[in-house]
Amino acid sequence: MTDIFYTSVCSTEDLPAGERLFLEVGDLSIVLLNQGGEYFAIADLCTHDDGPLGEGEVENHQIICPRHGARFDIRTGEVLALPAIQDVPSYPVRVVDGMIEIGIEA
């Protein structure tokens, strides 16, 4: 069984709906998104060409890579459209006492 350790990254007030936050947690580049009061965290790295995925537009829980249009589900990291064929890592998110925490496997 893999242990997950949660890291506090910001308060809910610091990330309004529709906004995103770019983070470095250890050696991981992560984008944290607030979609209508729900928080999602995925790797900020398109699996197609290692581009900056977090800069893409978000539509209906899908983030679109700004380089070549690959699409990923922000809830799961699942790849939804070519040219990418591999999912991106996604990370569990929780809110504790008004602070947003991201879970990282140990």
PDB file of N, CA and C in Angstrom:
ATOM      1  N   MET A   1       0.835  -1.185   0.000  1.00  0.00           N
ATOM      2  CA  MET A   1       0.000   0.000   0.000  1.00  0.00           C
ATOM      3  C   MET A   1       0.882   1.250   0.000  1.00  0.00           C
ATOM      4  N   THR A   2       0.522   2.217  -0.823  1.00  0.00           N
ATOM      5  CA  THR A   2       1.276   3.448  -0.933  1.00  0.00           C
ATOM      6  C   THR A   2       0.723   4.493   0.027  1.00  0.00           C
ATOM      7  N   ASP A   3       1.619   5.137   0.753  1.00  0.00           N
ATOM      8  CA  ASP A   3       1.218   6.210   1.651  1.00  0.00           C
ATOM      9  C   ASP A   3       1.107   7.512   0.871  1.00  0.00           C
ATOM     10  N   ILE A   4       0.094   8.300   1.214  1.00  0.00           N
ATOM     11  CA  ILE A   4      -0.072   9.619   0.617  1.00  0.00           C
ATOM     12  C   ILE A   4       0.096  10.653   1.718  1.00  0.00           C
ATOM     13  N   PHE A   5       0.956  11.605   1.450  1.00  0.00           N
ATOM     14  CA  PHE A   5       1.192  12.692   2.387  1.00  0.00           C
ATOM     15  C   PHE A   5       0.657  13.982   1.784  1.00  0.00           C
ATOM     16  N   TYR A   6      -0.108  14.703   2.571  1.00  0.00           N
ATOM     17  CA  TYR A   6      -0.723  15.935   2.090  1.00  0.00           C
ATOM     18  C   TYR A   6       0.126  17.141   2.463  1.00  0.00           C
ATOM     19  N   THR A   7       0.258  18.035   1.491  1.00  0.00           N
ATOM     20  CA  THR A   7       1.012  19.263   1.657  1.00  0.00           C
ATOM     21  C   THR A   7       0.065  20.437   1.488  1.00  0.00           C
ATOM     22  N   SER A   8       0.045  21.333   2.446  1.00  0.00           N
ATOM     23  CA  SER A   8      -0.772  22.534   2.364  1.00  0.00           C
ATOM     24  C   SER A   8      -0.135  23.496   1.366  1.00  0.00           C
ATOM     25  N   VAL A   9      -0.943  24.008   0.412  1.00  0.00           N
ATOM     26  CA  VAL A   9      -0.369  24.860  -0.633  1.00  0.00           C
ATOM     27  C   VAL A   9      -0.898  26.292  -0.629  1.00  0.00           C
ATOM     28  N   CYS A  10      -2.149  26.491  -0.220  1.00  0.00           N
ATOM     29  CA  CYS A  10      -2.690  27.847  -0.151  1.00  0.00           C
ATOM     30  C   CYS A  10      -4.064  27.796   0.505  1.00  0.00           C
ATOM     31  N   SER A  11      -4.595  28.954   0.815  1.00  0.00           N
ATOM     32  CA  SER A  11      -5.947  29.007   1.362  1.00  0.00           C
ATOM     33  C   SER A  11      -6.948  29.024   0.215  1.00  0.00           C
ATOM     34  N   THR A  12      -8.176  28.641   0.508  1.00  0.00           N
ATOM     35  CA  THR A  12      -9.218  28.661  -0.523  1.00  0.00           C
ATOM     36  C   THR A  12      -9.454  30.085  -1.019  1.00  0.00           C
ATOM     37  N   GLU A  13      -9.230  31.065  -0.173  1.00  0.00           N
ATOM     38  CA  GLU A  13      -9.401  32.469  -0.568  1.00  0.00           C
ATOM     39  C   GLU A  13      -8.368  32.896  -1.600  1.00  0.00           C
ATOM     40  N   ASP A  14      -7.218  32.226  -1.623  1.00  0.00           N
ATOM     41  CA  ASP A  14      -6.146  32.577  -2.559  1.00  0.00           C
ATOM     42  C   ASP A  14      -6.348  31.995  -3.952  1.00  0.00           C
ATOM     43  N   LEU A  15      -7.369  31.134  -4.123  1.00  0.00           N
ATOM     44  CA  LEU A  15      -7.596  30.505  -5.425  1.00  0.00           C
ATOM     45  C   LEU A  15      -9.083  30.567  -5.768  1.00  0.00           C
ATOM     46  N   PRO A  16      -9.534  31.716  -6.309  1.00  0.00           N
ATOM     47  CA  PRO A  16     -10.944  31.861  -6.648  1.00  0.00           C
ATOM     48  C   PRO A  16     -11.370  30.938  -7.793  1.00  0.00           C
ATOM     49  N   ALA A  17     -12.670  30.736  -7.936  1.00  0.00           N
ATOM     50  CA  ALA A  17     -13.210  29.901  -9.012  1.00  0.00           C
ATOM     51  C   ALA A  17     -12.703  30.383 -10.369  1.00  0.00           C
ATOM     52  N   GLY A  18     -12.312  29.418 -11.201  1.00  0.00           N
ATOM     53  CA  GLY A  18     -11.817  29.720 -12.538  1.00  0.00           C
ATOM     54  C   GLY A  18     -10.333  30.019 -12.603  1.00  0.00           C
ATOM     55  N   GLU A  19      -9.680  30.063 -11.458  1.00  0.00           N
ATOM     56  CA  GLU A  19      -8.254  30.384 -11.424  1.00  0.00           C
ATOM     57  C   GLU A  19      -7.421  29.119 -11.274  1.00  0.00           C
ATOM     58  N   ARG A  20      -6.124  29.280 -11.473  1.00  0.00           N
ATOM     59  CA  ARG A  20      -5.174  28.173 -11.317  1.00  0.00           C
ATOM     60  C   ARG A  20      -3.917  28.677 -10.636  1.00  0.00           C
ATOM     61  N   LEU A  21      -3.197  27.749 -10.055  1.00  0.00           N
ATOM     62  CA  LEU A  21      -1.971  28.065  -9.329  1.00  0.00           C
ATOM     63  C   LEU A  21      -0.907  27.063  -9.748  1.00  0.00           C
ATOM     64  N   PHE A  22       0.261  27.559 -10.113  1.00  0.00           N
ATOM     65  CA  PHE A  22       1.368  26.699 -10.513  1.00  0.00           C
ATOM     66  C   PHE A  22       2.264  26.466  -9.313  1.00  0.00           C
ATOM     67  N   LEU A  23       2.590  25.199  -9.058  1.00  0.00           N
ATOM     68  CA  LEU A  23       3.323  24.821  -7.854  1.00  0.00           C
ATOM     69  C   LEU A  23       4.504  23.923  -8.182  1.00  0.00           C
ATOM     70  N   GLU A  24       5.489  23.964  -7.326  1.00  0.00           N
ATOM     71  CA  GLU A  24       6.581  22.992  -7.319  1.00  0.00           C
ATOM     72  C   GLU A  24       6.510  22.303  -5.967  1.00  0.00           C
ATOM     73  N   VAL A  25       6.214  21.029  -5.979  1.00  0.00           N
ATOM     74  CA  VAL A  25       6.151  20.242  -4.748  1.00  0.00           C
ATOM     75  C   VAL A  25       7.233  19.178  -4.869  1.00  0.00           C
ATOM     76  N   GLY A  26       8.316  19.352  -4.111  1.00  0.00           N
ATOM     77  CA  GLY A  26       9.469  18.485  -4.310  1.00  0.00           C
ATOM     78  C   GLY A  26       9.992  18.701  -5.718  1.00  0.00           C
ATOM     79  N   ASP A  27      10.109  17.623  -6.491  1.00  0.00           N
ATOM     80  CA  ASP A  27      10.572  17.751  -7.874  1.00  0.00           C
ATOM     81  C   ASP A  27       9.416  17.688  -8.880  1.00  0.00           C
ATOM     82  N   LEU A  28       8.186  17.870  -8.388  1.00  0.00           N
ATOM     83  CA  LEU A  28       7.002  17.799  -9.240  1.00  0.00           C
ATOM     84  C   LEU A  28       6.495  19.190  -9.601  1.00  0.00           C
ATOM     85  N   SER A  29       6.193  19.390 -10.881  1.00  0.00           N
ATOM     86  CA  SER A  29       5.521  20.606 -11.335  1.00  0.00           C
ATOM     87  C   SER A  29       4.035  20.284 -11.429  1.00  0.00           C
ATOM     88  N   ILE A  30       3.215  21.025 -10.698  1.00  0.00           N
ATOM     89  CA  ILE A  30       1.791  20.728 -10.576  1.00  0.00           C
ATOM     90  C   ILE A  30       0.995  22.001 -10.841  1.00  0.00           C
ATOM     91  N   VAL A  31      -0.149  21.837 -11.487  1.00  0.00           N
ATOM     92  CA  VAL A  31      -1.094  22.947 -11.620  1.00  0.00           C
ATOM     93  C   VAL A  31      -2.338  22.581 -10.816  1.00  0.00           C
ATOM     94  N   LEU A  32      -2.750  23.508  -9.950  1.00  0.00           N
ATOM     95  CA  LEU A  32      -3.929  23.360  -9.110  1.00  0.00           C
ATOM     96  C   LEU A  32      -5.010  24.246  -9.700  1.00  0.00           C
ATOM     97  N   LEU A  33      -6.181  23.664  -9.974  1.00  0.00           N
ATOM     98  CA  LEU A  33      -7.265  24.395 -10.620  1.00  0.00           C
ATOM     99  C   LEU A  33      -8.496  24.437  -9.729  1.00  0.00           C
ATOM    100  N   ASN A  34      -9.189  25.568  -9.742  1.00  0.00           N
ATOM    101  CA  ASN A  34     -10.468  25.707  -9.054  1.00  0.00           C
ATOM    102  C   ASN A  34     -11.534  25.824 -10.129  1.00  0.00           C
ATOM    103  N   GLN A  35     -12.345  24.799 -10.253  1.00  0.00           N
ATOM    104  CA  GLN A  35     -13.438  24.796 -11.220  1.00  0.00           C
ATOM    105  C   GLN A  35     -14.760  24.791 -10.463  1.00  0.00           C
ATOM    106  N   GLY A  36     -15.365  25.956 -10.345  1.00  0.00           N
ATOM    107  CA  GLY A  36     -16.651  26.081  -9.673  1.00  0.00           C
ATOM    108  C   GLY A  36     -16.631  25.666  -8.220  1.00  0.00           C
ATOM    109  N   GLY A  37     -15.519  25.894  -7.542  1.00  0.00           N
ATOM    110  CA  GLY A  37     -15.410  25.536  -6.135  1.00  0.00           C
ATOM    111  C   GLY A  37     -14.889  24.135  -5.892  1.00  0.00           C
ATOM    112  N   GLU A  38     -14.605  23.398  -6.949  1.00  0.00           N
ATOM    113  CA  GLU A  38     -13.957  22.088  -6.837  1.00  0.00           C
ATOM    114  C   GLU A  38     -12.493  22.258  -7.226  1.00  0.00           C
ATOM    115  N   TYR A  39     -11.626  21.577  -6.505  1.00  0.00           N
ATOM    116  CA  TYR A  39     -10.189  21.716  -6.736  1.00  0.00           C
ATOM    117  C   TYR A  39      -9.631  20.437  -7.344  1.00  0.00           C
ATOM    118  N   PHE A  40      -8.748  20.629  -8.340  1.00  0.00           N
ATOM    119  CA  PHE A  40      -8.123  19.513  -9.037  1.00  0.00           C
ATOM    120  C   PHE A  40      -6.645  19.822  -9.217  1.00  0.00           C
ATOM    121  N   ALA A  41      -5.822  18.793  -9.122  1.00  0.00           N
ATOM    122  CA  ALA A  41      -4.378  18.969  -9.297  1.00  0.00           C
ATOM    123  C   ALA A  41      -3.865  17.908 -10.263  1.00  0.00           C
ATOM    124  N   ILE A  42      -3.149  18.369 -11.282  1.00  0.00           N
ATOM    125  CA  ILE A  42      -2.526  17.466 -12.252  1.00  0.00           C
ATOM    126  C   ILE A  42      -1.110  17.950 -12.529  1.00  0.00           C
ATOM    127  N   ALA A  43      -0.325  17.076 -13.128  1.00  0.00           N
ATOM    128  CA  ALA A  43       1.030  17.461 -13.508  1.00  0.00           C
ATOM    129  C   ALA A  43       0.973  18.563 -14.560  1.00  0.00           C
ATOM    130  N   ASP A  44       1.861  19.518 -14.444  1.00  0.00           N
ATOM    131  CA  ASP A  44       1.952  20.613 -15.409  1.00  0.00           C
ATOM    132  C   ASP A  44       2.908  20.200 -16.527  1.00  0.00           C
ATOM    133  N   LEU A  45       2.571  19.096 -17.194  1.00  0.00           N
ATOM    134  CA  LEU A  45       3.476  18.543 -18.193  1.00  0.00           C
ATOM    135  C   LEU A  45       2.688  17.676 -19.164  1.00  0.00           C
ATOM    136  N   CYS A  46       2.551  18.123 -20.389  1.00  0.00           N
ATOM    137  CA  CYS A  46       1.854  17.330 -21.399  1.00  0.00           C
ATOM    138  C   CYS A  46       2.690  16.092 -21.722  1.00  0.00           C
ATOM    139  N   THR A  47       2.048  14.947 -21.732  1.00  0.00           N
ATOM    140  CA  THR A  47       2.774  13.702 -22.003  1.00  0.00           C
ATOM    141  C   THR A  47       3.119  13.542 -23.477  1.00  0.00           C
ATOM    142  N   HIS A  48       2.606  14.405 -24.320  1.00  0.00           N
ATOM    143  CA  HIS A  48       2.940  14.337 -25.748  1.00  0.00           C
ATOM    144  C   HIS A  48       4.328  14.903 -26.025  1.00  0.00           C
ATOM    145  N   ASP A  49       4.618  16.083 -25.473  1.00  0.00           N
ATOM    146  CA  ASP A  49       5.911  16.710 -25.777  1.00  0.00           C
ATOM    147  C   ASP A  49       6.525  17.455 -24.604  1.00  0.00           C
ATOM    148  N   ASP A  50       6.077  17.127 -23.388  1.00  0.00           N
ATOM    149  CA  ASP A  50       6.598  17.759 -22.172  1.00  0.00           C
ATOM    150  C   ASP A  50       6.333  19.259 -22.109  1.00  0.00           C
ATOM    151  N   GLY A  51       5.313  19.726 -22.818  1.00  0.00           N
ATOM    152  CA  GLY A  51       4.957  21.144 -22.802  1.00  0.00           C
ATOM    153  C   GLY A  51       4.226  21.533 -21.530  1.00  0.00           C
ATOM    154  N   PRO A  52       4.025  22.842 -21.328  1.00  0.00           N
ATOM    155  CA  PRO A  52       3.377  23.379 -20.130  1.00  0.00           C
ATOM    156  C   PRO A  52       1.856  23.223 -20.189  1.00  0.00           C
ATOM    157  N   LEU A  53       1.362  22.106 -19.770  1.00  0.00           N
ATOM    158  CA  LEU A  53      -0.064  21.787 -19.860  1.00  0.00           C
ATOM    159  C   LEU A  53      -0.934  22.779 -19.106  1.00  0.00           C
ATOM    160  N   GLY A  54      -0.473  23.248 -17.967  1.00  0.00           N
ATOM    161  CA  GLY A  54      -1.267  24.129 -17.118  1.00  0.00           C
ATOM    162  C   GLY A  54      -1.640  25.454 -17.746  1.00  0.00           C
ATOM    163  N   GLU A  55      -0.988  25.825 -18.831  1.00  0.00           N
ATOM    164  CA  GLU A  55      -1.295  27.086 -19.504  1.00  0.00           C
ATOM    165  C   GLU A  55      -2.475  26.960 -20.459  1.00  0.00           C
ATOM    166  N   GLY A  56      -2.980  25.729 -20.641  1.00  0.00           N
ATOM    167  CA  GLY A  56      -4.058  25.498 -21.592  1.00  0.00           C
ATOM    168  C   GLY A  56      -5.417  25.949 -21.093  1.00  0.00           C
ATOM    169  N   GLU A  57      -6.356  26.082 -22.040  1.00  0.00           N
ATOM    170  CA  GLU A  57      -7.735  26.417 -21.699  1.00  0.00           C
ATOM    171  C   GLU A  57      -8.409  25.229 -21.033  1.00  0.00           C
ATOM    172  N   VAL A  58      -9.374  25.530 -20.167  1.00  0.00           N
ATOM    173  CA  VAL A  58     -10.148  24.482 -19.503  1.00  0.00           C
ATOM    174  C   VAL A  58     -11.591  24.590 -19.969  1.00  0.00           C
ATOM    175  N   GLU A  59     -12.121  23.464 -20.455  1.00  0.00           N
ATOM    176  CA  GLU A  59     -13.510  23.386 -20.899  1.00  0.00           C
ATOM    177  C   GLU A  59     -14.114  22.098 -20.357  1.00  0.00           C
ATOM    178  N   ASN A  60     -15.188  22.213 -19.584  1.00  0.00           N
ATOM    179  CA  ASN A  60     -15.915  21.028 -19.110  1.00  0.00           C
ATOM    180  C   ASN A  60     -14.998  19.960 -18.516  1.00  0.00           C
ATOM    181  N   HIS A  61     -14.192  20.330 -17.562  1.00  0.00           N
ATOM    182  CA  HIS A  61     -13.265  19.427 -16.872  1.00  0.00           C
ATOM    183  C   HIS A  61     -12.186  18.854 -17.795  1.00  0.00           C
ATOM    184  N   GLN A  62     -11.946  19.510 -18.923  1.00  0.00           N
ATOM    185  CA  GLN A  62     -10.860  19.103 -19.810  1.00  0.00           C
ATOM    186  C   GLN A  62      -9.891  20.265 -19.953  1.00  0.00           C
ATOM    187  N   ILE A  63      -8.604  19.938 -19.864  1.00  0.00           N
ATOM    188  CA  ILE A  63      -7.595  20.958 -20.124  1.00  0.00           C
ATOM    189  C   ILE A  63      -6.989  20.641 -21.484  1.00  0.00           C
ATOM    190  N   ILE A  64      -6.797  21.680 -22.285  1.00  0.00           N
ATOM    191  CA  ILE A  64      -6.324  21.528 -23.656  1.00  0.00           C
ATOM    192  C   ILE A  64      -4.897  22.042 -23.730  1.00  0.00           C
ATOM    193  N   CYS A  65      -3.977  21.165 -24.110  1.00  0.00           N
ATOM    194  CA  CYS A  65      -2.573  21.570 -24.209  1.00  0.00           C
ATOM    195  C   CYS A  65      -2.448  22.705 -25.221  1.00  0.00           C
ATOM    196  N   PRO A  66      -1.791  23.804 -24.843  1.00  0.00           N
ATOM    197  CA  PRO A  66      -1.680  24.944 -25.748  1.00  0.00           C
ATOM    198  C   PRO A  66      -0.755  24.697 -26.941  1.00  0.00           C
ATOM    199  N   ARG A  67       0.041  23.653 -26.906  1.00  0.00           N
ATOM    200  CA  ARG A  67       0.963  23.403 -28.022  1.00  0.00           C
ATOM    201  C   ARG A  67       0.312  22.669 -29.185  1.00  0.00           C
ATOM    202  N   HIS A  68      -0.306  21.509 -28.913  1.00  0.00           N
ATOM    203  CA  HIS A  68      -0.812  20.675 -30.011  1.00  0.00           C
ATOM    204  C   HIS A  68      -2.242  20.203 -29.811  1.00  0.00           C
ATOM    205  N   GLY A  69      -2.923  20.677 -28.772  1.00  0.00           N
ATOM    206  CA  GLY A  69      -4.336  20.398 -28.614  1.00  0.00           C
ATOM    207  C   GLY A  69      -4.715  19.096 -27.930  1.00  0.00           C
ATOM    208  N   ALA A  70      -3.747  18.367 -27.374  1.00  0.00           N
ATOM    209  CA  ALA A  70      -4.102  17.169 -26.613  1.00  0.00           C
ATOM    210  C   ALA A  70      -5.007  17.579 -25.460  1.00  0.00           C
ATOM    211  N   ARG A  71      -5.938  16.703 -25.108  1.00  0.00           N
ATOM    212  CA  ARG A  71      -6.879  17.000 -24.032  1.00  0.00           C
ATOM    213  C   ARG A  71      -6.744  15.969 -22.917  1.00  0.00           C
ATOM    214  N   PHE A  72      -6.897  16.468 -21.674  1.00  0.00           N
ATOM    215  CA  PHE A  72      -6.804  15.621 -20.496  1.00  0.00           C
ATOM    216  C   PHE A  72      -7.943  15.967 -19.547  1.00  0.00           C
ATOM    217  N   ASP A  73      -8.437  14.975 -18.830  1.00  0.00           N
ATOM    218  CA  ASP A  73      -9.463  15.187 -17.813  1.00  0.00           C
ATOM    219  C   ASP A  73      -8.763  15.697 -16.546  1.00  0.00           C
ATOM    220  N   ILE A  74      -9.151  16.879 -16.076  1.00  0.00           N
ATOM    221  CA  ILE A  74      -8.481  17.448 -14.904  1.00  0.00           C
ATOM    222  C   ILE A  74      -8.828  16.699 -13.628  1.00  0.00           C
ATOM    223  N   ARG A  75      -9.881  15.895 -13.661  1.00  0.00           N
ATOM    224  CA  ARG A  75     -10.274  15.127 -12.474  1.00  0.00           C
ATOM    225  C   ARG A  75      -9.423  13.883 -12.285  1.00  0.00           C
ATOM    226  N   THR A  76      -8.969  13.293 -13.388  1.00  0.00           N
ATOM    227  CA  THR A  76      -8.276  12.006 -13.326  1.00  0.00           C
ATOM    228  C   THR A  76      -6.915  11.990 -13.996  1.00  0.00           C
ATOM    229  N   GLY A  77      -6.647  12.962 -14.858  1.00  0.00           N
ATOM    230  CA  GLY A  77      -5.416  12.967 -15.646  1.00  0.00           C
ATOM    231  C   GLY A  77      -5.517  12.140 -16.917  1.00  0.00           C
ATOM    232  N   GLU A  78      -6.681  11.516 -17.144  1.00  0.00           N
ATOM    233  CA  GLU A  78      -6.860  10.647 -18.314  1.00  0.00           C
ATOM    234  C   GLU A  78      -6.724  11.439 -19.604  1.00  0.00           C
ATOM    235  N   VAL A  79      -5.960  10.881 -20.551  1.00  0.00           N
ATOM    236  CA  VAL A  79      -5.847  11.504 -21.861  1.00  0.00           C
ATOM    237  C   VAL A  79      -7.159  11.287 -22.612  1.00  0.00           C
ATOM    238  N   LEU A  80      -7.644  12.345 -23.267  1.00  0.00           N
ATOM    239  CA  LEU A  80      -8.930  12.291 -23.960  1.00  0.00           C
ATOM    240  C   LEU A  80      -8.819  12.532 -25.459  1.00  0.00           C
ATOM    241  N   ALA A  81      -7.686  13.078 -25.906  1.00  0.00           N
ATOM    242  CA  ALA A  81      -7.542  13.370 -27.332  1.00  0.00           C
ATOM    243  C   ALA A  81      -6.071  13.355 -27.740  1.00  0.00           C
ATOM    244  N   LEU A  82      -5.842  12.886 -28.937  1.00  0.00           N
ATOM    245  CA  LEU A  82      -4.498  12.887 -29.521  1.00  0.00           C
ATOM    246  C   LEU A  82      -4.024  14.323 -29.685  1.00  0.00           C
ATOM    247  N   PRO A  83      -2.732  14.561 -29.785  1.00  0.00           N
ATOM    248  CA  PRO A  83      -1.683  13.588 -30.059  1.00  0.00           C
ATOM    249  C   PRO A  83      -1.137  12.866 -28.837  1.00  0.00           C
ATOM    250  N   ALA A  84      -1.548  13.237 -27.632  1.00  0.00           N
ATOM    251  CA  ALA A  84      -1.069  12.518 -26.452  1.00  0.00           C
ATOM    252  C   ALA A  84      -1.730  11.141 -26.390  1.00  0.00           C
ATOM    253  N   ILE A  85      -0.988  10.167 -25.881  1.00  0.00           N
ATOM    254  CA  ILE A  85      -1.545   8.828 -25.720  1.00  0.00           C
ATOM    255  C   ILE A  85      -1.388   8.307 -24.289  1.00  0.00           C
ATOM    256  N   GLN A  86      -0.693   9.070 -23.452  1.00  0.00           N
ATOM    257  CA  GLN A  86      -0.439   8.659 -22.070  1.00  0.00           C
ATOM    258  C   GLN A  86      -1.079   9.665 -21.115  1.00  0.00           C
ATOM    259  N   ASP A  87      -1.723   9.146 -20.060  1.00  0.00           N
ATOM    260  CA  ASP A  87      -2.332   9.999 -19.039  1.00  0.00           C
ATOM    261  C   ASP A  87      -1.270  10.841 -18.337  1.00  0.00           C
ATOM    262  N   VAL A  88      -1.708  11.959 -17.748  1.00  0.00           N
ATOM    263  CA  VAL A  88      -0.827  12.748 -16.886  1.00  0.00           C
ATOM    264  C   VAL A  88      -1.140  12.381 -15.444  1.00  0.00           C
ATOM    265  N   PRO A  89      -0.162  12.480 -14.573  1.00  0.00           N
ATOM    266  CA  PRO A  89      -0.440  12.217 -13.158  1.00  0.00           C
ATOM    267  C   PRO A  89      -1.460  13.211 -12.606  1.00  0.00           C
ATOM    268  N   SER A  90      -2.348  12.695 -11.776  1.00  0.00           N
ATOM    269  CA  SER A  90      -3.271  13.561 -11.050  1.00  0.00           C
ATOM    270  C   SER A  90      -3.039  13.318  -9.566  1.00  0.00           C
ATOM    271  N   TYR A  91      -3.414  14.287  -8.769  1.00  0.00           N
ATOM    272  CA  TYR A  91      -3.124  14.230  -7.343  1.00  0.00           C
ATOM    273  C   TYR A  91      -4.394  14.516  -6.559  1.00  0.00           C
ATOM    274  N   PRO A  92      -4.617  13.797  -5.458  1.00  0.00           N
ATOM    275  CA  PRO A  92      -5.800  14.079  -4.646  1.00  0.00           C
ATOM    276  C   PRO A  92      -5.686  15.452  -3.992  1.00  0.00           C
ATOM    277  N   VAL A  93      -6.835  16.104  -3.871  1.00  0.00           N
ATOM    278  CA  VAL A  93      -6.895  17.431  -3.261  1.00  0.00           C
ATOM    279  C   VAL A  93      -7.966  17.397  -2.179  1.00  0.00           C
ATOM    280  N   ARG A  94      -7.669  18.039  -1.070  1.00  0.00           N
ATOM    281  CA  ARG A  94      -8.657  18.170  -0.011  1.00  0.00           C
ATOM    282  C   ARG A  94      -8.529  19.560   0.601  1.00  0.00           C
ATOM    283  N   VAL A  95      -9.598  19.965   1.296  1.00  0.00           N
ATOM    284  CA  VAL A  95      -9.596  21.249   2.001  1.00  0.00           C
ATOM    285  C   VAL A  95      -9.744  20.948   3.482  1.00  0.00           C
ATOM    286  N   VAL A  96      -8.801  21.480   4.265  1.00  0.00           N
ATOM    287  CA  VAL A  96      -8.814  21.301   5.717  1.00  0.00           C
ATOM    288  C   VAL A  96      -8.690  22.681   6.357  1.00  0.00           C
ATOM    289  N   ASP A  97      -9.710  23.072   7.113  1.00  0.00           N
ATOM    290  CA  ASP A  97      -9.711  24.357   7.799  1.00  0.00           C
ATOM    291  C   ASP A  97      -9.393  25.524   6.860  1.00  0.00           C
ATOM    292  N   GLY A  98      -9.979  25.484   5.672  1.00  0.00           N
ATOM    293  CA  GLY A  98      -9.807  26.580   4.714  1.00  0.00           C
ATOM    294  C   GLY A  98      -8.506  26.541   3.937  1.00  0.00           C
ATOM    295  N   MET A  99      -7.690  25.511   4.146  1.00  0.00           N
ATOM    296  CA  MET A  99      -6.425  25.381   3.409  1.00  0.00           C
ATOM    297  C   MET A  99      -6.532  24.237   2.398  1.00  0.00           C
ATOM    298  N   ILE A 100      -6.048  24.483   1.194  1.00  0.00           N
ATOM    299  CA  ILE A 100      -6.050  23.469   0.140  1.00  0.00           C
ATOM    300  C   ILE A 100      -4.780  22.641   0.296  1.00  0.00           C
ATOM    301  N   GLU A 101      -4.965  21.324   0.307  1.00  0.00           N
ATOM    302  CA  GLU A 101      -3.838  20.402   0.445  1.00  0.00           C
ATOM    303  C   GLU A 101      -3.812  19.459  -0.749  1.00  0.00           C
ATOM    304  N   ILE A 102      -2.602  19.166  -1.231  1.00  0.00           N
ATOM    305  CA  ILE A 102      -2.401  18.221  -2.332  1.00  0.00           C
ATOM    306  C   ILE A 102      -1.706  17.001  -1.783  1.00  0.00           C
ATOM    307  N   GLY A 103      -2.203  15.825  -2.188  1.00  0.00           N
ATOM    308  CA  GLY A 103      -1.625  14.572  -1.747  1.00  0.00           C
ATOM    309  C   GLY A 103      -0.565  14.055  -2.716  1.00  0.00           C
ATOM    310  N   ILE A 104       0.576  13.721  -2.169  1.00  0.00           N
ATOM    311  CA  ILE A 104       1.705  13.176  -2.942  1.00  0.00           C
ATOM    312  C   ILE A 104       2.065  11.818  -2.376  1.00  0.00           C
ATOM    313  N   GLU A 105       2.249  10.850  -3.272  1.00  0.00           N
ATOM    314  CA  GLU A 105       2.649   9.515  -2.821  1.00  0.00           C
ATOM    315  C   GLU A 105       4.053   9.536  -2.260  1.00  0.00           C
ATOM    316  N   ALA A 106       4.238   8.797  -1.175  1.00  0.00           N
ATOM    317  CA  ALA A 106       5.562   8.740  -0.535  1.00  0.00           C
ATOM    318  C   ALA A 106       6.417   7.700  -1.233  1.00  0.00           C
TER     319      ALA A 106
END
